[in-house]
Structure formats: structure tokens, C-alpha cells
PDB file of C-alpha atoms in Angstrom:
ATOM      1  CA  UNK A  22     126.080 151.464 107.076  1.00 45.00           C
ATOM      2  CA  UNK A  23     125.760 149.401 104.003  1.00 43.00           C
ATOM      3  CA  UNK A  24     123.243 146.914 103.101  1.00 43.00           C
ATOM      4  CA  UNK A  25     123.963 144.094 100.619  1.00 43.00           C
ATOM      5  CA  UNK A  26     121.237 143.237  97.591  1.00 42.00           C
ATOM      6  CA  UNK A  27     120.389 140.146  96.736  1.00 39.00           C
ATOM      7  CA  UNK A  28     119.479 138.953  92.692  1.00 41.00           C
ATOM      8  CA  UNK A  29     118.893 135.863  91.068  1.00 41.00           C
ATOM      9  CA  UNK A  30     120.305 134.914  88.261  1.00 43.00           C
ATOM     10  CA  UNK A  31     118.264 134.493  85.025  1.00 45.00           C
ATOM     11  CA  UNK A  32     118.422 131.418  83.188  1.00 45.00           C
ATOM     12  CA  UNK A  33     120.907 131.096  81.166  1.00 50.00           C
ATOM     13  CA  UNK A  34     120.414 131.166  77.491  1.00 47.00           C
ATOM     14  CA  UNK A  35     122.697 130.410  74.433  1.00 48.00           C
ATOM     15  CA  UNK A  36     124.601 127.132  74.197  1.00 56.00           C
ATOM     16  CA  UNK A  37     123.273 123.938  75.952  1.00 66.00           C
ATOM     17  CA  UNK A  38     125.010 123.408  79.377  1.00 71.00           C
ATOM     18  CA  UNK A  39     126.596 119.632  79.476  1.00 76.00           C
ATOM     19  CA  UNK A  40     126.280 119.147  83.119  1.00 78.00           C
ATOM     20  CA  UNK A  41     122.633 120.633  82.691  1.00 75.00           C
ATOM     21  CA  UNK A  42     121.205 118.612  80.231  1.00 79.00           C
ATOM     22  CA  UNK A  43     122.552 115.349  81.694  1.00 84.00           C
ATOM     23  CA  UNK A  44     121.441 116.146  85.502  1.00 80.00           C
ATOM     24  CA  UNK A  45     118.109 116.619  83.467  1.00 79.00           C
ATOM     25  CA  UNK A  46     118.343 113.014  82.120  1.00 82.00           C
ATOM     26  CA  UNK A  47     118.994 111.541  85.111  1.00 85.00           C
ATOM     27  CA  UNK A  48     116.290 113.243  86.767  1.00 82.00           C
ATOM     28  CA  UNK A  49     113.926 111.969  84.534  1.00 80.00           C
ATOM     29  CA  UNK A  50     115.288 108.392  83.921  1.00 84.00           C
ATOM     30  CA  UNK A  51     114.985 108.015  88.196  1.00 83.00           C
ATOM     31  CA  UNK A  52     111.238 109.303  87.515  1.00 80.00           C
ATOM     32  CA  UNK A  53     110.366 106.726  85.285  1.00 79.00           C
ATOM     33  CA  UNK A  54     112.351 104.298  87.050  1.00 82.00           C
ATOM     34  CA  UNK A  55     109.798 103.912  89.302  1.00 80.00           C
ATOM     35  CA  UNK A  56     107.009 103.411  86.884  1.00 79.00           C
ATOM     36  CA  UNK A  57     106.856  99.984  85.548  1.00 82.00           C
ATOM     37  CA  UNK A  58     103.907 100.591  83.463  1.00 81.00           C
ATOM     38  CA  UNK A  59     105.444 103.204  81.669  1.00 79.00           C
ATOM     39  CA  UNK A  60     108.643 101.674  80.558  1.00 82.00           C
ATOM     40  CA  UNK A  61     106.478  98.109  79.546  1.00 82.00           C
ATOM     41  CA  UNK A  62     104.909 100.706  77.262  1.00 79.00           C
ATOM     42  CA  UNK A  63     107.838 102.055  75.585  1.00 79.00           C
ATOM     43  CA  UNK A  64     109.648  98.598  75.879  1.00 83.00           C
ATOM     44  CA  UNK A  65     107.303  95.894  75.136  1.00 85.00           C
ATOM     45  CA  UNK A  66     104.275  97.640  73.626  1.00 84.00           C
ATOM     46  CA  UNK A  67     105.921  97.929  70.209  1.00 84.00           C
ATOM     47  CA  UNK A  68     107.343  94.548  70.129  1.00 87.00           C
ATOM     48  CA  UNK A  69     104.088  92.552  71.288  1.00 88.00           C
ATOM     49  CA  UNK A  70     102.395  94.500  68.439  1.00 86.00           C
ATOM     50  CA  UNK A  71     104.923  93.318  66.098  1.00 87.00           C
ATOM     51  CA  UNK A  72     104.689  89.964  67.324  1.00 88.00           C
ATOM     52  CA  UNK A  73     100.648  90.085  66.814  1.00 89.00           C
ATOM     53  CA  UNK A  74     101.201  91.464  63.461  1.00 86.00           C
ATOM     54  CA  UNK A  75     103.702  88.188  62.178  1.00 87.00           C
ATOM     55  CA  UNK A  76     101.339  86.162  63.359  1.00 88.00           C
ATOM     56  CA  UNK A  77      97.652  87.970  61.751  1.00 87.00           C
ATOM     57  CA  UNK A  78      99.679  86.948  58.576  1.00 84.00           C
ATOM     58  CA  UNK A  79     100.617  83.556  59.514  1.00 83.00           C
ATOM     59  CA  UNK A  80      99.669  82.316  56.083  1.00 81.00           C
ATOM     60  CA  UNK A  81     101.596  85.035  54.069  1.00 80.00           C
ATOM     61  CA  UNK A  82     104.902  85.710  55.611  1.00 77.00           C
ATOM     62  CA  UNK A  83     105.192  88.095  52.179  1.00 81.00           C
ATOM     63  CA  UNK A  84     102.913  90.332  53.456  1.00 81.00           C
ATOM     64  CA  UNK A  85     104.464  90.433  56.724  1.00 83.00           C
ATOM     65  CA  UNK A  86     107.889  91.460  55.131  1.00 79.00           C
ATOM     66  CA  UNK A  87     106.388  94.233  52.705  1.00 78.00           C
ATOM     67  CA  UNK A  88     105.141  95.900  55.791  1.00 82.00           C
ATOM     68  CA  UNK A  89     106.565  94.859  59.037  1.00 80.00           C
ATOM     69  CA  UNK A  90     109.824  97.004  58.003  1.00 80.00           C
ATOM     70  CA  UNK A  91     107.856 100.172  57.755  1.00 81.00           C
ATOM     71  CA  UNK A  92     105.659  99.143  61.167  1.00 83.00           C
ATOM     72  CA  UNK A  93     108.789  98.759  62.613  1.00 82.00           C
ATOM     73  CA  UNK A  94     109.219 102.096  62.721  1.00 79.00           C
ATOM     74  CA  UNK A  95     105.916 103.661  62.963  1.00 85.00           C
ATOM     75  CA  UNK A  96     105.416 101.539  66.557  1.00 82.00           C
ATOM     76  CA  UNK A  97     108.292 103.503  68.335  1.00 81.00           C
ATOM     77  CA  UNK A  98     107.067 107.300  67.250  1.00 86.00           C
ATOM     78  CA  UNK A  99     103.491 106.148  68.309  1.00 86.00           C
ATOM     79  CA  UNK A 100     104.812 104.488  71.540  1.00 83.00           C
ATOM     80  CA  UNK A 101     106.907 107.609  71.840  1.00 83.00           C
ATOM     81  CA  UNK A 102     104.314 110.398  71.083  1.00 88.00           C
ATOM     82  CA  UNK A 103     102.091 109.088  73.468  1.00 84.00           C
ATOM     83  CA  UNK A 104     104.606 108.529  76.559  1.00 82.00           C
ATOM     84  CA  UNK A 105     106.445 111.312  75.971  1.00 81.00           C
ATOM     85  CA  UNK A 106     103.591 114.003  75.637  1.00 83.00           C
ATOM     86  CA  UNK A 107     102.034 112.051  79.006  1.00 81.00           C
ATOM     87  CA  UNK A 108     105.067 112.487  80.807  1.00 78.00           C
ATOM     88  CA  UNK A 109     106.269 116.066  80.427  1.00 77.00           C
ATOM     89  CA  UNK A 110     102.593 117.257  81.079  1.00 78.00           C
ATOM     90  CA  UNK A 111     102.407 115.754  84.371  1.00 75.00           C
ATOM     91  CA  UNK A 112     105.598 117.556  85.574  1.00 70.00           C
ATOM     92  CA  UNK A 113     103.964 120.546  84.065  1.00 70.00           C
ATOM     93  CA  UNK A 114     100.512 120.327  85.823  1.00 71.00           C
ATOM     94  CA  UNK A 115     102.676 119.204  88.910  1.00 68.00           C
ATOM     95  CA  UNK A 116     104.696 122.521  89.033  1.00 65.00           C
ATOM     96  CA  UNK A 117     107.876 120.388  88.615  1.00 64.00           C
ATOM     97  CA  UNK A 118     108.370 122.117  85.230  1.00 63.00           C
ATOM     98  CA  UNK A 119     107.846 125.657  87.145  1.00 63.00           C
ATOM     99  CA  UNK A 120     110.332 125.122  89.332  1.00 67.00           C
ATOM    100  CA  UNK A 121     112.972 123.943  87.382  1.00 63.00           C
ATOM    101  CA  UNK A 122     112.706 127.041  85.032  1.00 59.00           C
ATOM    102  CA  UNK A 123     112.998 129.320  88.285  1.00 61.00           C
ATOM    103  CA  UNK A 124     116.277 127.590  88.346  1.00 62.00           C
ATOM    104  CA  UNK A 125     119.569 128.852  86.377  1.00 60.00           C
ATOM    105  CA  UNK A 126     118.593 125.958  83.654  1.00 60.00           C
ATOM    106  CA  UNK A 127     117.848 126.969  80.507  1.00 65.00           C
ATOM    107  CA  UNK A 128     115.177 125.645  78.363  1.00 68.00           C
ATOM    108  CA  UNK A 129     117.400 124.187  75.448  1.00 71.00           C
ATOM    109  CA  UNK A 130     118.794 122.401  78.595  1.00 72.00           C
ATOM    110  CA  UNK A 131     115.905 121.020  80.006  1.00 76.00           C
ATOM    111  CA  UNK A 132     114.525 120.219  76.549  1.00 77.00           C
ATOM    112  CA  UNK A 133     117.704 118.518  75.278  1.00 79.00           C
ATOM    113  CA  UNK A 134     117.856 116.578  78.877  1.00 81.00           C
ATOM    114  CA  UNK A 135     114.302 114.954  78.243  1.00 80.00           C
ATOM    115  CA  UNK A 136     115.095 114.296  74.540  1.00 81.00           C
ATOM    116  CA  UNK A 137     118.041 112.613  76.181  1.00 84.00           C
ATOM    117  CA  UNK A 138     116.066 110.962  78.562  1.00 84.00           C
ATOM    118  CA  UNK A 139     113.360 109.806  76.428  1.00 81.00           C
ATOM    119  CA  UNK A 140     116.071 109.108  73.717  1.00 81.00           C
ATOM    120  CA  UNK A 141     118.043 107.030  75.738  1.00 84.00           C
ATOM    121  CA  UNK A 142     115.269 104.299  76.026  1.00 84.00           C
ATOM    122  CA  UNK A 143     114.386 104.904  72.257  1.00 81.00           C
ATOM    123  CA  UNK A 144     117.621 103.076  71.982  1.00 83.00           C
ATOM    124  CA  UNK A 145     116.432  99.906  73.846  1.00 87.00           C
ATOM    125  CA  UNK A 146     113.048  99.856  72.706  1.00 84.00           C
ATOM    126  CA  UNK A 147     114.577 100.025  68.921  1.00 82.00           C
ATOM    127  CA  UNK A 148     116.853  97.316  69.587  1.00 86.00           C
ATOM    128  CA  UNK A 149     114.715  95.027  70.971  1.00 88.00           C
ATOM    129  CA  UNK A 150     111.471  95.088  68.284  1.00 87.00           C
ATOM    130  CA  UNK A 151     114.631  95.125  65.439  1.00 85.00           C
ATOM    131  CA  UNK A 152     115.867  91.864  67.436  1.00 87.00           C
ATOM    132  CA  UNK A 153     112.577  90.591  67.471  1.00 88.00           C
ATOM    133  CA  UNK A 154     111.886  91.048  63.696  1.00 86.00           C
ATOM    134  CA  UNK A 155     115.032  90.020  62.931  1.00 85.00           C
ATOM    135  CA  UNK A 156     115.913  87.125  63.983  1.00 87.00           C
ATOM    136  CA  UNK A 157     112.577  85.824  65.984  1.00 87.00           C
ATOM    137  CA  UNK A 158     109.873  86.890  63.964  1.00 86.00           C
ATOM    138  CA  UNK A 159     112.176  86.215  60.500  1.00 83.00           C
ATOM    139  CA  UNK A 160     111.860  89.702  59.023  1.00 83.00           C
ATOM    140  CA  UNK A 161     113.238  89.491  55.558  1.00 82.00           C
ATOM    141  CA  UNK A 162     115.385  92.557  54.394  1.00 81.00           C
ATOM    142  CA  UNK A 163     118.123  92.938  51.834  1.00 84.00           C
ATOM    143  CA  UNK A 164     119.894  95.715  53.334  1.00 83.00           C
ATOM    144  CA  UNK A 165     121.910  95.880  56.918  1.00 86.00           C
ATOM    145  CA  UNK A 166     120.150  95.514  59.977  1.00 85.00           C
ATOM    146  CA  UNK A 167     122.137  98.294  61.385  1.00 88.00           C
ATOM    147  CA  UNK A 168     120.308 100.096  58.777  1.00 88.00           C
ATOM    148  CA  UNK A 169     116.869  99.294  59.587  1.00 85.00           C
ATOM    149  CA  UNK A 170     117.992  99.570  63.219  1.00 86.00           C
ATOM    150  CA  UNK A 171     118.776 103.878  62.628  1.00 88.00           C
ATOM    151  CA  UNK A 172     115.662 104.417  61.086  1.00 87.00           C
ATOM    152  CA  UNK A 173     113.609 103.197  63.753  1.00 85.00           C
ATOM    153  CA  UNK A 174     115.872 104.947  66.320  1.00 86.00           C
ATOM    154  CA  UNK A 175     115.877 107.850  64.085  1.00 88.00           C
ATOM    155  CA  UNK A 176     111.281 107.311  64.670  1.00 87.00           C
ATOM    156  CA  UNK A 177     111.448 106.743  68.457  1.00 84.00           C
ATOM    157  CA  UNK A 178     113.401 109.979  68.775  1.00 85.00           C
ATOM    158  CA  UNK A 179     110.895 111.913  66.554  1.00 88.00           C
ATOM    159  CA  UNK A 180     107.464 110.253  68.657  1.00 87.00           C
ATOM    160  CA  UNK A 181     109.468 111.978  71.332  1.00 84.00           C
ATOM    161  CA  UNK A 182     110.495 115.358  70.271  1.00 86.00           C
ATOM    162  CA  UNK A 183     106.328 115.697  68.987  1.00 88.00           C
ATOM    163  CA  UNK A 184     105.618 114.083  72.318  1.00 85.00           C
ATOM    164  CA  UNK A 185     107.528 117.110  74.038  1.00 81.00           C
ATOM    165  CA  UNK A 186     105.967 119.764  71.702  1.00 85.00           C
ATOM    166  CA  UNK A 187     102.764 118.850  71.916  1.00 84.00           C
ATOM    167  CA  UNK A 188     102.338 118.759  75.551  1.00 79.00           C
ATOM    168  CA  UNK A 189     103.502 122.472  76.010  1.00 75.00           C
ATOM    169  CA  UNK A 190      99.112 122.957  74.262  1.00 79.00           C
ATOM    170  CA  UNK A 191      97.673 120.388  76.305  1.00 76.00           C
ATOM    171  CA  UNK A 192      95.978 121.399  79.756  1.00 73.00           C
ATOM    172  CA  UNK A 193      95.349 117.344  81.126  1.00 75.00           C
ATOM    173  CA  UNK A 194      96.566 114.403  79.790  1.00 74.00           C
ATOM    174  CA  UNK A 195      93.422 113.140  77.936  1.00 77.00           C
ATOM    175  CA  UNK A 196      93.865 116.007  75.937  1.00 76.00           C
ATOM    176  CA  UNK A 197      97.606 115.303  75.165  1.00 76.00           C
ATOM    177  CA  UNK A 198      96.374 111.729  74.119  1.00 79.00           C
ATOM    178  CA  UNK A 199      93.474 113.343  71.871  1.00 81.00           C
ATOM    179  CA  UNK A 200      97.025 115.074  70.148  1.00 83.00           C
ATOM    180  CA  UNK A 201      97.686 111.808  68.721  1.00 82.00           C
ATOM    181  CA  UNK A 202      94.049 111.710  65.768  1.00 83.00           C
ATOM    182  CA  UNK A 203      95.393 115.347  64.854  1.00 84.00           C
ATOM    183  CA  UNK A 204      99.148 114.718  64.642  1.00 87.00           C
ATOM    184  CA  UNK A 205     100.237 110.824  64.387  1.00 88.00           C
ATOM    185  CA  UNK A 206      96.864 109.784  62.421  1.00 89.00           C
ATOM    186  CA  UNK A 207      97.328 111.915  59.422  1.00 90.00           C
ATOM    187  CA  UNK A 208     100.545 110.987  59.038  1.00 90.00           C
ATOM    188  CA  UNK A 209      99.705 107.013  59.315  1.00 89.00           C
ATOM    189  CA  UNK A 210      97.013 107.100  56.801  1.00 90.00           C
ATOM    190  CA  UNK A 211      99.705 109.275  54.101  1.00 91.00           C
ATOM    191  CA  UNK A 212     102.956 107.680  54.486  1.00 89.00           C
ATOM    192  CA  UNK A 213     102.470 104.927  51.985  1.00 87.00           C
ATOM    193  CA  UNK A 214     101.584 102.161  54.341  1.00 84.00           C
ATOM    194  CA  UNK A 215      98.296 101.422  52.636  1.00 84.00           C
ATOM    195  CA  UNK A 216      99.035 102.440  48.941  1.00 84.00           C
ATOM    196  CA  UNK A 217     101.928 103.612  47.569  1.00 86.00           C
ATOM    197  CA  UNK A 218     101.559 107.626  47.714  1.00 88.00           C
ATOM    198  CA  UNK A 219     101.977 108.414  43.943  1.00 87.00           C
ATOM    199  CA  UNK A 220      98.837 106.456  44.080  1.00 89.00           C
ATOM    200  CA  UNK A 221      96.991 108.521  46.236  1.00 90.00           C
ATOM    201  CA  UNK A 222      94.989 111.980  45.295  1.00 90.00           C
ATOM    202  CA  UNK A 223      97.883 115.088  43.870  1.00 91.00           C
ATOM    203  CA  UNK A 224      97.082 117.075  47.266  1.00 93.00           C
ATOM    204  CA  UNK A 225      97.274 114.134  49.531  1.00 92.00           C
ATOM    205  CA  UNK A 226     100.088 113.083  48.051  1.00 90.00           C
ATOM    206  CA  UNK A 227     101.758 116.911  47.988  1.00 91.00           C
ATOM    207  CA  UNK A 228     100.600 116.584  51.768  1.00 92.00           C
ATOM    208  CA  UNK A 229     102.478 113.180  52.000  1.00 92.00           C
ATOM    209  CA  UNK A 230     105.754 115.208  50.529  1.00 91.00           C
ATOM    210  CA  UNK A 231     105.842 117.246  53.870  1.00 91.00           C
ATOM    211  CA  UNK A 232     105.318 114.532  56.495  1.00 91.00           C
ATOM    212  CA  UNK A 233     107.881 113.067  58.031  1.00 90.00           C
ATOM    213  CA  UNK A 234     106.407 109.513  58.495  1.00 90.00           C
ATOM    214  CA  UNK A 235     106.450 109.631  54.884  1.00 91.00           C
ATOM    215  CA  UNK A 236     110.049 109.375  54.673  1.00 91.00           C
ATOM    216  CA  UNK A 237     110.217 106.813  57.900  1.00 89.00           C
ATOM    217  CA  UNK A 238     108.596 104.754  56.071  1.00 89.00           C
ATOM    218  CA  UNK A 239     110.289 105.060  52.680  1.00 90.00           C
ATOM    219  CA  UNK A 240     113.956 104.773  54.532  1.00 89.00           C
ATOM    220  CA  UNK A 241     112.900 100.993  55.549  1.00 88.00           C
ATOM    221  CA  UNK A 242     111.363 100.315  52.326  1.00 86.00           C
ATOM    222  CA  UNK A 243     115.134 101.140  50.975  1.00 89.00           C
ATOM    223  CA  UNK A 244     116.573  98.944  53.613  1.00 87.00           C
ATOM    224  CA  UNK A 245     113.991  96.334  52.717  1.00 84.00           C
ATOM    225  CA  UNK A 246     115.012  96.421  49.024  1.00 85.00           C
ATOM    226  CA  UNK A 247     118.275  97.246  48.454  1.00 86.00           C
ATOM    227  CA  UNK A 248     121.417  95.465  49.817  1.00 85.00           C
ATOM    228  CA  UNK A 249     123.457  98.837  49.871  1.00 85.00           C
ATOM    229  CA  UNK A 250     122.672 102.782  51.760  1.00 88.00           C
ATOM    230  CA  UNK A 251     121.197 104.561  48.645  1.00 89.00           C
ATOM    231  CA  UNK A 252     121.196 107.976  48.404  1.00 92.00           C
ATOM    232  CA  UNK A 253     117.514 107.706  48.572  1.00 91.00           C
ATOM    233  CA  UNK A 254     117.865 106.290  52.269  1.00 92.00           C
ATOM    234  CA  UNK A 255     120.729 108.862  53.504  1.00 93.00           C
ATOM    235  CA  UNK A 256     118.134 111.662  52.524  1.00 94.00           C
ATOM    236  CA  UNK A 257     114.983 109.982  53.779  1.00 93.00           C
ATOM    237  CA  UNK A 258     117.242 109.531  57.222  1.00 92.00           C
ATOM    238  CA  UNK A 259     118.544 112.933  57.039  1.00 94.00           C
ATOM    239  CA  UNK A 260     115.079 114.370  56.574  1.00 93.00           C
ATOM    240  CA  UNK A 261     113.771 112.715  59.856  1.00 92.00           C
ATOM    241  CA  UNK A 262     116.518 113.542  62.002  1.00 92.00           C
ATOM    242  CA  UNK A 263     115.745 117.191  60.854  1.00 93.00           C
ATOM    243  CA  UNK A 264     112.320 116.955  61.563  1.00 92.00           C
ATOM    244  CA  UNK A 265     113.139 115.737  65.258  1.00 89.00           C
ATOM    245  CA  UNK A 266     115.300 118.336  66.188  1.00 89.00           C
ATOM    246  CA  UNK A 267     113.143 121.554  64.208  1.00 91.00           C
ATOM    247  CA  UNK A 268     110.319 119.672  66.582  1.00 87.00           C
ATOM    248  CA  UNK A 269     112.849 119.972  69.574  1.00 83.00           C
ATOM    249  CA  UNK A 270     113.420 123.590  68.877  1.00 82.00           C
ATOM    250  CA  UNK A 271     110.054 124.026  68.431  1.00 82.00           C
ATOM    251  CA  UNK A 272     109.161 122.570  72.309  1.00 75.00           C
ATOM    252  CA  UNK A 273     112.028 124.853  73.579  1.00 74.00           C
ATOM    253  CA  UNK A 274     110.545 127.845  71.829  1.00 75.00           C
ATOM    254  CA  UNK A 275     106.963 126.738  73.440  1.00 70.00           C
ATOM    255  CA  UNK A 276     108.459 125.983  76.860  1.00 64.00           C
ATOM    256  CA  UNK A 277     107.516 128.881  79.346  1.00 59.00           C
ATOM    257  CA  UNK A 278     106.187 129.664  82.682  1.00 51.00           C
ATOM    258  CA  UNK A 279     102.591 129.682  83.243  1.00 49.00           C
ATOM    259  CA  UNK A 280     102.967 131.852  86.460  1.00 45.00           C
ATOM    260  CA  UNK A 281     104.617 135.302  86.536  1.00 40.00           C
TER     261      UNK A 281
END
């Protein structure tokens, strides 16, 4: 007489799974699907804040173009951060997270499927507040608008790989909101928004050196005055998209099961 075992597999590690990470994305792009609020946050949150902005400086349109570049790209990661990190912790504290890594789905596979997710509407939500500066608002930059367009895509993708990383220490979602003073604020006040950050204290500005806002912001202040990609931009760009996917690794590395 013989008797047959049963095993389950263990999730699979090593290189991401295609058909994985995209069934992850659509999962998640159904979710949200069906929450309006959420996607008027990601979509129109950053432009009416924009719009607000051109408009507080009515009477000096100069001021508006020294800084609306660089806010054009600090709007997305904020918008980003704070949906993103919202999100994922309610399919944590829901057990939907649980479940999924009882499944053979690895966690570079569910973590590249949200950035995918999440990424995917960084695309729309970049378009539409570069549109709006652009050509509604009357943004002046010297460089491409395809230009300014990456490095605020390149800022929306970064709000969400923190967003994902940062949920993984939060236990409710007020807590993944009170994330945001210890992780986006920081950055905000050193980036060079309010004073250039040569100007600013030698260990603020050494602190500056390591942030990645820092070189968000100095990637559209390229675009905004130079006509051509400097090398200054390519490195500023490179350094972000770096940032975003160490971060990404980073939420992978975090991502575990909170029940044996």
C-alpha cells in the first residue's frame, strides 16, 4: 500500500517572473479602479496644486517659472509617497499581502508588480501636470519638455518605491502618513527649493548631497536653463532612478510574513 505526500512549493526566488509581476499589476490597477478618491489624488491633486501655485504669483510669472519646474516634480513623489504607502498597508493589515506570499509569487514579483502598478499611473499623472504647466499654465523652460516630462516621471516613481518601503514599518495608516515629516519633509526643506544649497549650513548641505530630492530638483533646474541634456541632468536623472529602484530592493528585502 502506498500513500502519496503532498508539498507546497516555496516561493520562488531569483529572477522576476513576467507573467507574475504583470498579474500583480492588474490586480492592483482593478483595486484602485474602484476607488475614485484615490486616483483624483494621484491624478488631479498635483495639478490643482500647480494650478493654485501659477496663480499665488499672478503678479510675478518669474517667480512662478524659477520654481514651478522643480514643484513639478516634488508634487508627484509627495502624491506618490502618500498613496502608495496607504495602499500597500491596507492589503497588509487586510491579510491580502499574507496570502499572496503563501502563493508561488515571489517578493521581487509582487514588489515589481505594484511598482508597475503604481508606476503605470505615475505616467498619467506626469503627463497631465507637465501639460498643464506647459502649455496652460505657460511654464517657461529652455530645454525639451520631454525632458522635464522624465524627471517628474523619474519623481512619481520614487514617491512610490518610498511609499512601498515605508509601509512594510507602519502598523495603521495614520502612522504610514506620519512617514511623510520623517522622510519627504527633510528632503523638501534641503533640496534647494528655498535657497540654493551651497547657501545653506556645510552639514545641511553635505546632508543635501545624499538626498535624492536634491537632484529632482536640480535635473529641472537644468531643463529650465539650458536648451540641451547636460551631463549635469543625465547624472542628476541617473541618480534618481537609482535611488527608486535601491528603495524597491529595499521594500522587497522588508517584505515578509507577519504570521508563521
Amino acid at each position: 500500500m502506498s500513500t502519496a505526500t503532498t508539498t507546497i512549493a516555496p516561493a520562488p526566488t531569483g529572477a522576476l517572473n513576467a507573467s507574475r509581476t504583470t498579474a500583480t499589476a492588474a490586480r492592483v490597477l482593478r483595486q484602485l479602479r474602484h476607488d475614485p478618491r484615490t486616483i483624483a489624488l494621484m491624478l488631479l491633486v498635483p495639478c490643482l496644486m500647480l494650478f493654485l501655485l501659477r496663480y499665488v504669483f499672478d503678479g510675478s510669472p518669474r517667480t512662478f517659472d524659477s520654481i514651478g519646474a522643480s514643484l513639478l516634480g516634488i508634487f508627484p513623489l509627495i502624491t506618490m509617497f502618500l498613496v502608495t504607502s496607504i495602499a500597500t498597508l491596507r492589503e497588509r493589515t487586510s491579510g491580502t499581502l499574507e496570502r499572496l506570499l503563501a502563493m508561488p509569487l515571489g517578493k521581487g514579483d509582487l514588489i515589481a508588480g505594484y511598482a508597475l502598478a503604481f508606476g503605470t499611473l505615475a505616467v498619467v499623472q506626469s503627463a497631465l501636470a507637465t501639460g498643464l504647466a506647459l502649455w496652460f499654465l505657460g511654464l517657461d523652460v529652455t530645454g525639451s519638455p520631454w525632458l522635464l516630462l522624465l524627471v517628474a516621471l523619474l519623481d512619481a516613481l520614487l514617491g512610490t518605491a518610498l511609499g512601498l518601503f515605508v509601509s512594510a514599518f507602519a502598523a495603521s495608516e495614520f502612522q504610514a502618513v506620519q512617514f511623510m515629516p520623517a522622510v519627504i519633509f527633510p528632503q523638501l526643506l534641503l533640496c534647494g527649493l528655498f535657497t540654493p544649497r551651497d547657501n545653506m549650513h556645510p552639514v545641511l548641505e553635505g546632508i543635501s548631497d545624499v538626498l535624492p530630492m536634491s537632484y529632482a530638483v536640480d535635473g529641472m533646474n537644468e531643463v529650465l536653463k539650458h536648451t540641451d541634456m547636460t551631463a549635469a541632468f543625465v547624472r542628476d536623472a541617473l541618480i534618481v532612478a537609482g535611488c527608486a529602484l535601491l528603495v524597491l530592493g529595499l521594500g522587497a528585502a522588508t517584505l515578509r510574513r507577519r504570521t508563521a
